[in-house]
mmCIF file of C-alpha atoms and ligand atoms in Angstrom:
data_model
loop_
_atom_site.group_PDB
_atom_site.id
_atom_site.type_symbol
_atom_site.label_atom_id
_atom_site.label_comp_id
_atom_site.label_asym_id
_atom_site.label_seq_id
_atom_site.Cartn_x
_atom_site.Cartn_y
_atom_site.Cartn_z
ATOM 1 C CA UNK N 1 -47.646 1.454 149.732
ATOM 2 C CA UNK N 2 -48.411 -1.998 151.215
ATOM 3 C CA UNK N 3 -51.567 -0.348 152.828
ATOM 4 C CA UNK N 4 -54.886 -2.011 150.882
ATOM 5 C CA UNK N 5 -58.290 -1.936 152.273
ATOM 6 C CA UNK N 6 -59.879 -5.456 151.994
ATOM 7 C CA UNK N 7 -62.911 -4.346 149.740
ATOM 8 C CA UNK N 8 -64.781 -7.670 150.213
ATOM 9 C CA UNK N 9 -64.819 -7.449 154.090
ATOM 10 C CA UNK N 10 -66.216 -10.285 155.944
ATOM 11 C CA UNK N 11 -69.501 -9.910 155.752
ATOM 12 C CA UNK N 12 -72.016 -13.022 155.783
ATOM 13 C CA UNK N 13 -72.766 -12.574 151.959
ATOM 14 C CA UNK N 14 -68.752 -13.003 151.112
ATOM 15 C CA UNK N 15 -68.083 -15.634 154.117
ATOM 16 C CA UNK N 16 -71.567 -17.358 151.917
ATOM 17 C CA UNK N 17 -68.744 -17.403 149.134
ATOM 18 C CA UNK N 18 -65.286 -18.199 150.514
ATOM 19 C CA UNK N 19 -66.405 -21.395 152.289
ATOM 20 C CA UNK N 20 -67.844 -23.239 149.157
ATOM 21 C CA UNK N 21 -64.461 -22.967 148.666
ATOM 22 C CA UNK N 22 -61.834 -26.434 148.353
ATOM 23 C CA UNK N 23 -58.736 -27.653 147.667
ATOM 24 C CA UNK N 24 -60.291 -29.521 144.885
ATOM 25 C CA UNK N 25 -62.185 -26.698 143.486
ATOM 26 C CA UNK N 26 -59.745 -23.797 144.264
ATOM 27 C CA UNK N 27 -55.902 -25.308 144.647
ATOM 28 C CA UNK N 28 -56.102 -28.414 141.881
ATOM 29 C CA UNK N 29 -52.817 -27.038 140.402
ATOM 30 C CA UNK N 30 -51.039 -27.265 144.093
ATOM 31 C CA UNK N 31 -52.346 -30.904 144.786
ATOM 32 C CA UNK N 32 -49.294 -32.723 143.579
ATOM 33 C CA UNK N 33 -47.202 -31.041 145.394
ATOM 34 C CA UNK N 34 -48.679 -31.515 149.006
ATOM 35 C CA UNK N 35 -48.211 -34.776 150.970
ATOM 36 C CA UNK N 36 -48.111 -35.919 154.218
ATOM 37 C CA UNK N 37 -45.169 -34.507 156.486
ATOM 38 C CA UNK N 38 -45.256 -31.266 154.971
ATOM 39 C CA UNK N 39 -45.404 -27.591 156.423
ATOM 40 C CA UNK N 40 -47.845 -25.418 154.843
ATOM 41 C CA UNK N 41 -48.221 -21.438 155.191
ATOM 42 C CA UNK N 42 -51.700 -20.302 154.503
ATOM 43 C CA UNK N 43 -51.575 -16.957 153.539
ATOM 44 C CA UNK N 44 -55.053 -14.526 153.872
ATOM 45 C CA UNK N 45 -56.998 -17.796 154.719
ATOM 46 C CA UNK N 46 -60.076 -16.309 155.408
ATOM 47 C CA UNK N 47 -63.085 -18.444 157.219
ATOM 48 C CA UNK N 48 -60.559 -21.517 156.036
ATOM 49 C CA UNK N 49 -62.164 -23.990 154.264
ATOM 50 C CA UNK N 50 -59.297 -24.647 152.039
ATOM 51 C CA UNK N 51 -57.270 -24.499 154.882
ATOM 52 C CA UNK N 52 -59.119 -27.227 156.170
ATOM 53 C CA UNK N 53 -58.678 -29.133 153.080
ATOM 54 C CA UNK N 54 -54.306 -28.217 152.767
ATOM 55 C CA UNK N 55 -54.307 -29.217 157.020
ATOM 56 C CA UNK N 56 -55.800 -32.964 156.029
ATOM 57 C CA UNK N 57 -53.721 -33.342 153.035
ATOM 58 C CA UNK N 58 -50.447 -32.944 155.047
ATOM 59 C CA UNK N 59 -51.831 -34.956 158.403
ATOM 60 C CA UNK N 60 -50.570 -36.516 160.462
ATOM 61 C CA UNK N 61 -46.951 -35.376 160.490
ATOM 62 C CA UNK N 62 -47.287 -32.215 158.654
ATOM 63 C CA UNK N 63 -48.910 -29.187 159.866
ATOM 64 C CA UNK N 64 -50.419 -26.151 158.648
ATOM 65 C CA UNK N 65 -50.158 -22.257 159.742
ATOM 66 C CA UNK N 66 -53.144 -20.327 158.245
ATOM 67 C CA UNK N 67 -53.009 -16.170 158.841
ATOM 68 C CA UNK N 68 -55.129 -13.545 157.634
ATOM 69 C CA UNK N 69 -54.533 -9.578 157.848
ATOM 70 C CA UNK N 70 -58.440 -9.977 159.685
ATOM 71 C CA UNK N 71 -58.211 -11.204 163.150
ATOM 72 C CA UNK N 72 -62.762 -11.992 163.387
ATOM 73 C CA UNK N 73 -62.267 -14.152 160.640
ATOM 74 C CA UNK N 74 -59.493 -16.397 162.281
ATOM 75 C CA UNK N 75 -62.019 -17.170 164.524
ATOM 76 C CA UNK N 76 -64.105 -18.974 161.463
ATOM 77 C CA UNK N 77 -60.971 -20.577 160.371
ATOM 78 C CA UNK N 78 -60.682 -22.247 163.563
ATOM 79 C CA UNK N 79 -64.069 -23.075 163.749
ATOM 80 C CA UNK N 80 -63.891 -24.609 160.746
ATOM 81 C CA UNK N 81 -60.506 -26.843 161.338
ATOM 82 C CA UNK N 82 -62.266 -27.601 164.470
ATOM 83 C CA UNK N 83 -65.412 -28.982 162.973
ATOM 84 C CA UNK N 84 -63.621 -31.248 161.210
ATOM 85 C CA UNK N 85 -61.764 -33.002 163.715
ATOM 86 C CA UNK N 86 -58.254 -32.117 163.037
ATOM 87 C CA UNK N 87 -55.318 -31.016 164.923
ATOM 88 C CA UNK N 88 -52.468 -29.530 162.922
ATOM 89 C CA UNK N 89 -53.333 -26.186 162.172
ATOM 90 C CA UNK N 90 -52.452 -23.115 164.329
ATOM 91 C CA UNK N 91 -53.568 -19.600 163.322
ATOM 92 C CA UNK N 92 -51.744 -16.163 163.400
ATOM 93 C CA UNK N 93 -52.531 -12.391 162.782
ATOM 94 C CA UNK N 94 -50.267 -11.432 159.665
ATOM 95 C CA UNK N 95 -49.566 -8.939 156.975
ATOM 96 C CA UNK N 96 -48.498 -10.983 153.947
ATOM 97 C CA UNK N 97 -46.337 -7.986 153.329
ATOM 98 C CA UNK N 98 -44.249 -8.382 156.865
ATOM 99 C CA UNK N 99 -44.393 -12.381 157.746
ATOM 100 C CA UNK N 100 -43.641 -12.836 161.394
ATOM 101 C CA UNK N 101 -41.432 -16.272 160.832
ATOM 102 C CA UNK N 102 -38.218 -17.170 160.244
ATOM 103 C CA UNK N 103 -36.358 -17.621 156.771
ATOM 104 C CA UNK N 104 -36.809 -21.107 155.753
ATOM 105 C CA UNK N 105 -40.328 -21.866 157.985
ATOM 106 C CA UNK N 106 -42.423 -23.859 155.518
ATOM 107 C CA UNK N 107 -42.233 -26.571 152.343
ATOM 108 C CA UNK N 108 -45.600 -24.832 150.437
ATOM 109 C CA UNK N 109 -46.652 -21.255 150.928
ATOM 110 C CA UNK N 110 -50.087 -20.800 149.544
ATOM 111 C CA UNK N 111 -52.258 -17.260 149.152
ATOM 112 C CA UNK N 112 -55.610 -17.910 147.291
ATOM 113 C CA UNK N 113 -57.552 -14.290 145.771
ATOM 114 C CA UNK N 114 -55.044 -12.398 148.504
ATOM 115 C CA UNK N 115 -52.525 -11.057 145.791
ATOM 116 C CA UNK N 116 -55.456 -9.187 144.282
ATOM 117 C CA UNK N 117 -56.157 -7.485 147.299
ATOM 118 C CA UNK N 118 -52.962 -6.060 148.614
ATOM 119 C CA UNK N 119 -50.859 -3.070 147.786
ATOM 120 C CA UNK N 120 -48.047 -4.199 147.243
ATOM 121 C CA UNK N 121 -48.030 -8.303 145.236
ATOM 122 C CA UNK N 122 -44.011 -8.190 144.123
ATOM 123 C CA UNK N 123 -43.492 -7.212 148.137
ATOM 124 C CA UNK N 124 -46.137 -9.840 149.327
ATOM 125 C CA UNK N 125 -44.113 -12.390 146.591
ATOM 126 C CA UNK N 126 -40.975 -11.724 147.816
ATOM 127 C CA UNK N 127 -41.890 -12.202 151.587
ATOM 128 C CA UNK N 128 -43.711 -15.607 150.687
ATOM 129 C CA UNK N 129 -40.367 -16.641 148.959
ATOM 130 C CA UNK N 130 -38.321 -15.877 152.528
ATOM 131 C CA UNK N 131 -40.186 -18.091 154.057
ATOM 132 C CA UNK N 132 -40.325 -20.745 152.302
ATOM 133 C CA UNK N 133 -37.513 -23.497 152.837
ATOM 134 C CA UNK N 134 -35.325 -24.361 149.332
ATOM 135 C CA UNK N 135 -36.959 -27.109 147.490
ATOM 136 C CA UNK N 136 -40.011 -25.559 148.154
ATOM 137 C CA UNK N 137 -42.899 -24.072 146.472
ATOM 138 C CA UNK N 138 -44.594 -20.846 146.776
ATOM 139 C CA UNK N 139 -48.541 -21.133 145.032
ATOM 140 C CA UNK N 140 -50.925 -18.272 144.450
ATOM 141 C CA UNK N 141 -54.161 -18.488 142.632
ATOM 142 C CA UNK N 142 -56.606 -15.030 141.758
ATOM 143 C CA UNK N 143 -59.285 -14.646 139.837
ATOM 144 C CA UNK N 144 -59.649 -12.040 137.023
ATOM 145 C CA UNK N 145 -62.838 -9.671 137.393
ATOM 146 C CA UNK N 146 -62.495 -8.446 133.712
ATOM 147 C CA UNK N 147 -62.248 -11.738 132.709
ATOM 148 C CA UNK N 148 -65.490 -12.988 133.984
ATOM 149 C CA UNK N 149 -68.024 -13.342 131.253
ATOM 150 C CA UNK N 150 -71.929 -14.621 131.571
ATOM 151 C CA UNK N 151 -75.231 -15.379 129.883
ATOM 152 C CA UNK N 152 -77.659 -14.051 129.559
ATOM 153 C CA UNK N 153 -76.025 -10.483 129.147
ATOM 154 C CA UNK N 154 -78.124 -8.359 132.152
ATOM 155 C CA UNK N 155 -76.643 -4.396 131.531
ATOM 156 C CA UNK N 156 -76.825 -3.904 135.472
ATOM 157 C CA UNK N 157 -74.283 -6.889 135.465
ATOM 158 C CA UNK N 158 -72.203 -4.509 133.005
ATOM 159 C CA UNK N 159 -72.226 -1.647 135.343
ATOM 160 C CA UNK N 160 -71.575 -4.203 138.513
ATOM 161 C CA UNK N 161 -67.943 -5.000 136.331
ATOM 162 C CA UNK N 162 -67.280 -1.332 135.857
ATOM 163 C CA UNK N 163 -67.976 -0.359 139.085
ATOM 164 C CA UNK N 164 -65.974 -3.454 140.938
ATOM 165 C CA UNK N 165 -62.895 -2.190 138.830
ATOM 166 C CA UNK N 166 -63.163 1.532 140.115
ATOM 167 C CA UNK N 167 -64.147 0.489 143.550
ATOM 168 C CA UNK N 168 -60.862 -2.255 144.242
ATOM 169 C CA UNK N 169 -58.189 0.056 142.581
ATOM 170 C CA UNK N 170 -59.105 2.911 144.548
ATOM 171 C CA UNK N 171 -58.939 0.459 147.694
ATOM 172 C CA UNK N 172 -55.137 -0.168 146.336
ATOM 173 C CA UNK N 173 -56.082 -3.824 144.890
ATOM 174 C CA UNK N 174 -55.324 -4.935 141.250
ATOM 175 C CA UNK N 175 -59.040 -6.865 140.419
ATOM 176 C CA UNK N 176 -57.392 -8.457 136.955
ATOM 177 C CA UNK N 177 -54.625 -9.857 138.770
ATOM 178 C CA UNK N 178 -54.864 -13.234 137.566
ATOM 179 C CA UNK N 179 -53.161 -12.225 134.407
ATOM 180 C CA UNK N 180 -50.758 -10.229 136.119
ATOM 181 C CA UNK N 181 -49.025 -13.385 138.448
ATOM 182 C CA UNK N 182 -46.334 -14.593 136.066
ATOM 183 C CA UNK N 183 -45.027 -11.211 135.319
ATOM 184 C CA UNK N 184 -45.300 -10.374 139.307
ATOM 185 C CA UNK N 185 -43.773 -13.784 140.197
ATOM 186 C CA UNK N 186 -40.825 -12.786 137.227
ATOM 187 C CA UNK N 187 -40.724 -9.629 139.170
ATOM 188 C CA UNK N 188 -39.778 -11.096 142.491
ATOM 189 C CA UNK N 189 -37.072 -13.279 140.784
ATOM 190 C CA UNK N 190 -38.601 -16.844 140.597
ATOM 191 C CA UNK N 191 -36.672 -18.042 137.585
ATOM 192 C CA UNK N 192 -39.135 -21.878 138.065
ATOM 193 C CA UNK N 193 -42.315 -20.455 137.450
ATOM 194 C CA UNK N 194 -45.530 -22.671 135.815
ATOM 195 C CA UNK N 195 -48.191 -20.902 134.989
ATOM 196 C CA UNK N 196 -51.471 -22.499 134.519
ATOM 197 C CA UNK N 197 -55.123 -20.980 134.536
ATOM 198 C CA UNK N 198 -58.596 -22.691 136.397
ATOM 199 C CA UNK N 199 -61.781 -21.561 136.094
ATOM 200 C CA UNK N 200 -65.298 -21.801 138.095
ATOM 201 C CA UNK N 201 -68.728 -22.070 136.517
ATOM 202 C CA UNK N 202 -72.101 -21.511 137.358
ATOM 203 C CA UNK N 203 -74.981 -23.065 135.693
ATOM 204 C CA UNK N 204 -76.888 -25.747 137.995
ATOM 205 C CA UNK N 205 -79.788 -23.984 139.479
ATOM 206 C CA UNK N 206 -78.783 -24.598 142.900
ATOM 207 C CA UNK N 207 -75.362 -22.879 141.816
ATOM 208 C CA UNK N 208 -76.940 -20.119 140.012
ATOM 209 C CA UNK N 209 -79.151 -18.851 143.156
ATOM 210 C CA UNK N 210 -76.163 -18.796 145.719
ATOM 211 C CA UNK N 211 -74.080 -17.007 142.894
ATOM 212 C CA UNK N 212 -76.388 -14.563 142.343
ATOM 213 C CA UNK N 213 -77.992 -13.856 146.036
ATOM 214 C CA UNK N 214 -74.285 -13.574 147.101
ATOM 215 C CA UNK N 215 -73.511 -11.102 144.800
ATOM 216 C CA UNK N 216 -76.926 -9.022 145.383
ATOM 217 C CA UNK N 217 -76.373 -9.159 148.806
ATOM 218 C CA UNK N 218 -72.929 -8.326 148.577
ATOM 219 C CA UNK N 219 -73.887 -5.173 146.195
ATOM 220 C CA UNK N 220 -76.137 -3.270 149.198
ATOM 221 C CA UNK N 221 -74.831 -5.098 152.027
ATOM 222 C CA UNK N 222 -71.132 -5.895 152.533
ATOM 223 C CA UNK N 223 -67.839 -3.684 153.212
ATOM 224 C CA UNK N 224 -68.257 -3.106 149.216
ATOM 225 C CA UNK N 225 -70.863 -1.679 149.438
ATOM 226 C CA UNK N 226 -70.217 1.058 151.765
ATOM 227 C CA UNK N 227 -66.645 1.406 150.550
ATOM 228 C CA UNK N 228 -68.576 1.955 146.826
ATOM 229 C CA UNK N 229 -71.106 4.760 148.261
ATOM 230 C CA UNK N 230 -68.089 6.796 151.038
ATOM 231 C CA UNK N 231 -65.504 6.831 148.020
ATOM 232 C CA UNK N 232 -68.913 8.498 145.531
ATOM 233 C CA UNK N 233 -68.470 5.511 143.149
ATOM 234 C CA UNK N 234 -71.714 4.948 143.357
ATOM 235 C CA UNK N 235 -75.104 5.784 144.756
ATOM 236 C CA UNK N 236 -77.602 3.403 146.915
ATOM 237 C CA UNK N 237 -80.174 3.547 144.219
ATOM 238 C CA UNK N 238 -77.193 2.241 141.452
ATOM 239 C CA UNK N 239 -76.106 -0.470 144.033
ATOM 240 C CA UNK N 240 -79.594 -1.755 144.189
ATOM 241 C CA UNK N 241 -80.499 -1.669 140.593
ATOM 242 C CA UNK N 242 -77.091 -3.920 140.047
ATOM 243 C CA UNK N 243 -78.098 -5.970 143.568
ATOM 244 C CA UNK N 244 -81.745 -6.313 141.092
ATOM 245 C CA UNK N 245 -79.668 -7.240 138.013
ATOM 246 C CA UNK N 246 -78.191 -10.019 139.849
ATOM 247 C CA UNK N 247 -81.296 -11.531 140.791
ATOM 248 C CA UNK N 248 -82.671 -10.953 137.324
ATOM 249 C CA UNK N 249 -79.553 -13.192 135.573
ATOM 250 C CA UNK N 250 -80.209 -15.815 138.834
ATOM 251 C CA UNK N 251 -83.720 -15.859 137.287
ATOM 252 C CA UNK N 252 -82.252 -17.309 134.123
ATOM 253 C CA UNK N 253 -82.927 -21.054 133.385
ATOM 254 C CA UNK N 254 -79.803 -20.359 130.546
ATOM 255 C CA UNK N 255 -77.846 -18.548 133.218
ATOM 256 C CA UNK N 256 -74.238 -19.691 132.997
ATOM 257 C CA UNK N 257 -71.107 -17.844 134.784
ATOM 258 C CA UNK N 258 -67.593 -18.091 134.388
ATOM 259 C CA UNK N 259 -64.562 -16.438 136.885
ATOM 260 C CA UNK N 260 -61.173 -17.265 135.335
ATOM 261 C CA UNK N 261 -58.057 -17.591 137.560
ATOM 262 C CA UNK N 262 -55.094 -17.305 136.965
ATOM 263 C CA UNK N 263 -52.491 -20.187 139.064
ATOM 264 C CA UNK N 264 -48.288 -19.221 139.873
ATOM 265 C CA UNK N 265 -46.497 -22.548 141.231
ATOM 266 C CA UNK N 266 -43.131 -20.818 142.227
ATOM 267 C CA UNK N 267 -40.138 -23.121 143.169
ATOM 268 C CA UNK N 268 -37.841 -22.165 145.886
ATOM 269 C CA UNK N 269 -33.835 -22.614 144.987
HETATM 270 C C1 SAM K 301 -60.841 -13.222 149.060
HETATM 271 S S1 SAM K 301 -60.371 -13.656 150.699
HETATM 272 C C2 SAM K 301 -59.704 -15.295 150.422
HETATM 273 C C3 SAM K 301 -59.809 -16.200 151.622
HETATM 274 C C4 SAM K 301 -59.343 -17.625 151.379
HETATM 275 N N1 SAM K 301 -57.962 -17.675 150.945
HETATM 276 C C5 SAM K 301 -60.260 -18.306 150.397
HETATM 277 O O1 SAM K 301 -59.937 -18.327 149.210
HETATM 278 O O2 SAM K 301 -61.336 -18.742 150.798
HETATM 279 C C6 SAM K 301 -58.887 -12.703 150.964
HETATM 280 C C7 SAM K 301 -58.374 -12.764 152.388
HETATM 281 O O3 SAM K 301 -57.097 -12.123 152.418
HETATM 282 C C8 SAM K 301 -57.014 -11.357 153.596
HETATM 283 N N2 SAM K 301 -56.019 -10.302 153.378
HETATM 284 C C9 SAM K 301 -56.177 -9.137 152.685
HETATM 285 N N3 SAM K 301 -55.031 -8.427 152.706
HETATM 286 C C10 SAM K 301 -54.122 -9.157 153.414
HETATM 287 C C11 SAM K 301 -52.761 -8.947 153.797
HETATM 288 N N4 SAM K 301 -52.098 -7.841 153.443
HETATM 289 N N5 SAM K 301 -52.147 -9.906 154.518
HETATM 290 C C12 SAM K 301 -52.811 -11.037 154.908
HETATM 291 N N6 SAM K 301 -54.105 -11.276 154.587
HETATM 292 C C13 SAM K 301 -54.760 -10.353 153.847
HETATM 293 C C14 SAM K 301 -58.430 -10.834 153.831
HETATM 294 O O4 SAM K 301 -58.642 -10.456 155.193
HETATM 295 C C15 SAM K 301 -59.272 -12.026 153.385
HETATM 296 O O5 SAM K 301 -59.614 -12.866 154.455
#
């Protein structure tokens, strides 16, 4: 099944995530491979701040195409290429499992924390690969939820981990996926596959209050949250004792969080 249900959604509390988001803090191991003149496939861009970033790296010649399965949040995107005074990115309505462009279309196809989310990652793999031209390179870069580790340890943040694994594999999504990319990338057929892994940390104070109130918020507020109490993974009372444990570890002068990713660079033959 390529059906998924995006179990972030777009809600403020996740957008309050995705656009802290950069090239230089999300897509360091794609850098050397982008330069001017190129054509770049964003792929689940989201409010597209790295977008942004990928669109600048490849101006004035090269242009980028950002698309995302979520047709509100294109609207951010734009916004957000807008803002920043550039003019070579176009956006597009698109199911990473059915790309609406010809073989060949693009020099870098790029999906950051999409793979996670979808039904079907060999599938999604395989149509990134079509489009992309020989020579070319095919980049995706997820996270890995049981991977993440913190101080101090907060027990609610222990049942937030459990219950984020139950609640994106019954949505269809694969939450550890960033240990899973080489063998899915090995699974489509790229033979020219470099595997690397990235991390983010939290431990300033300023970075340890937007962590955290994201994630509280995210708990009782977002798509997640409903998707968590309609599928009886959880009840309001747990989300908001785990929504409290957040703001207990942001509390923390000696808080420190880690998300691992892992980082595919696929070349095209
Ligand atoms: C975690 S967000 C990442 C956004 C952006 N790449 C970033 O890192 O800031 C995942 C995005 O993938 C999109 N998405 C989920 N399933 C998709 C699919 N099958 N095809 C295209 N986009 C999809 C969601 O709508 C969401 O905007």
């Amino acid at each position: 099944m390529a059906d998924a249900v995006y179990t972030h959604g777009h809600h403020e509390s996740v957008l309050r995530s995705h656009r802290w988001r950069t090239a230089a803090n999300s897509a360091a191991y794609l850098l050397g491979e982008l330069r001017p003149g190129l054509d770049v496939l964003d792929v689940g861009c989201g409010p597209g701040t790295i977008t942004a970033d990928l669109a600048a790296l490849v101006a004035p010649d090269g242009h980028v195409t950002a698309v995302d399965a979520a047709g509100d949040v294109l609207e951010q995107a734009r916004a957000t290429v807008r803002e920043r005074g550039l003019d070579n990115a176009r956006f597009a309505v698109a199911d990473v499992h059915a790309l609406d462009f010809p073989d060949d279309s693009f020099d870098v196809v790029h999906a950051h924390q999409v793979l996670q989310h979808v039904g079907e990652p060999v599938r999604a793999l395989r149509e990134m690969r079509r489009v992309c031209r020989p020579g070319g390179v095919v980049a995706a870069r997820d996270s890995d939820y049981a991977a993440f580790t913190w101080f101090p340890e907060v027990p609610a943040l222990d049942a937030w981990q459990e219950l984020y694994q139950r609640v994106a594999r019954a949505n269809g999504g694969e939450p550890n996926a960033g240990r899973r990319l080489l063998s899915w990338a090995r699974a489509t057929g790229f033979t020219d596959v470099t595997a690397t892994a990235a991390t983010w940390c939290y431990a300033a104070p300023d970075e340890r209050a937007w962590w955290s109130g994201l994630w509280a918020d995210r708990t009782t507020a977002s798509v997640y949250a409903k998707l968590a109490v309609d599928g009886g993974h959880a009840t309001e009372e747990e989300l908001a004792a785990i929504a409290e444990g957040w703001r207990e570890w942001g509390r923390q002068d000696d808080g420190w969080f880690l998300v691992p990713h892992g980082e595919v660079l696929c070349r095209v033959r």
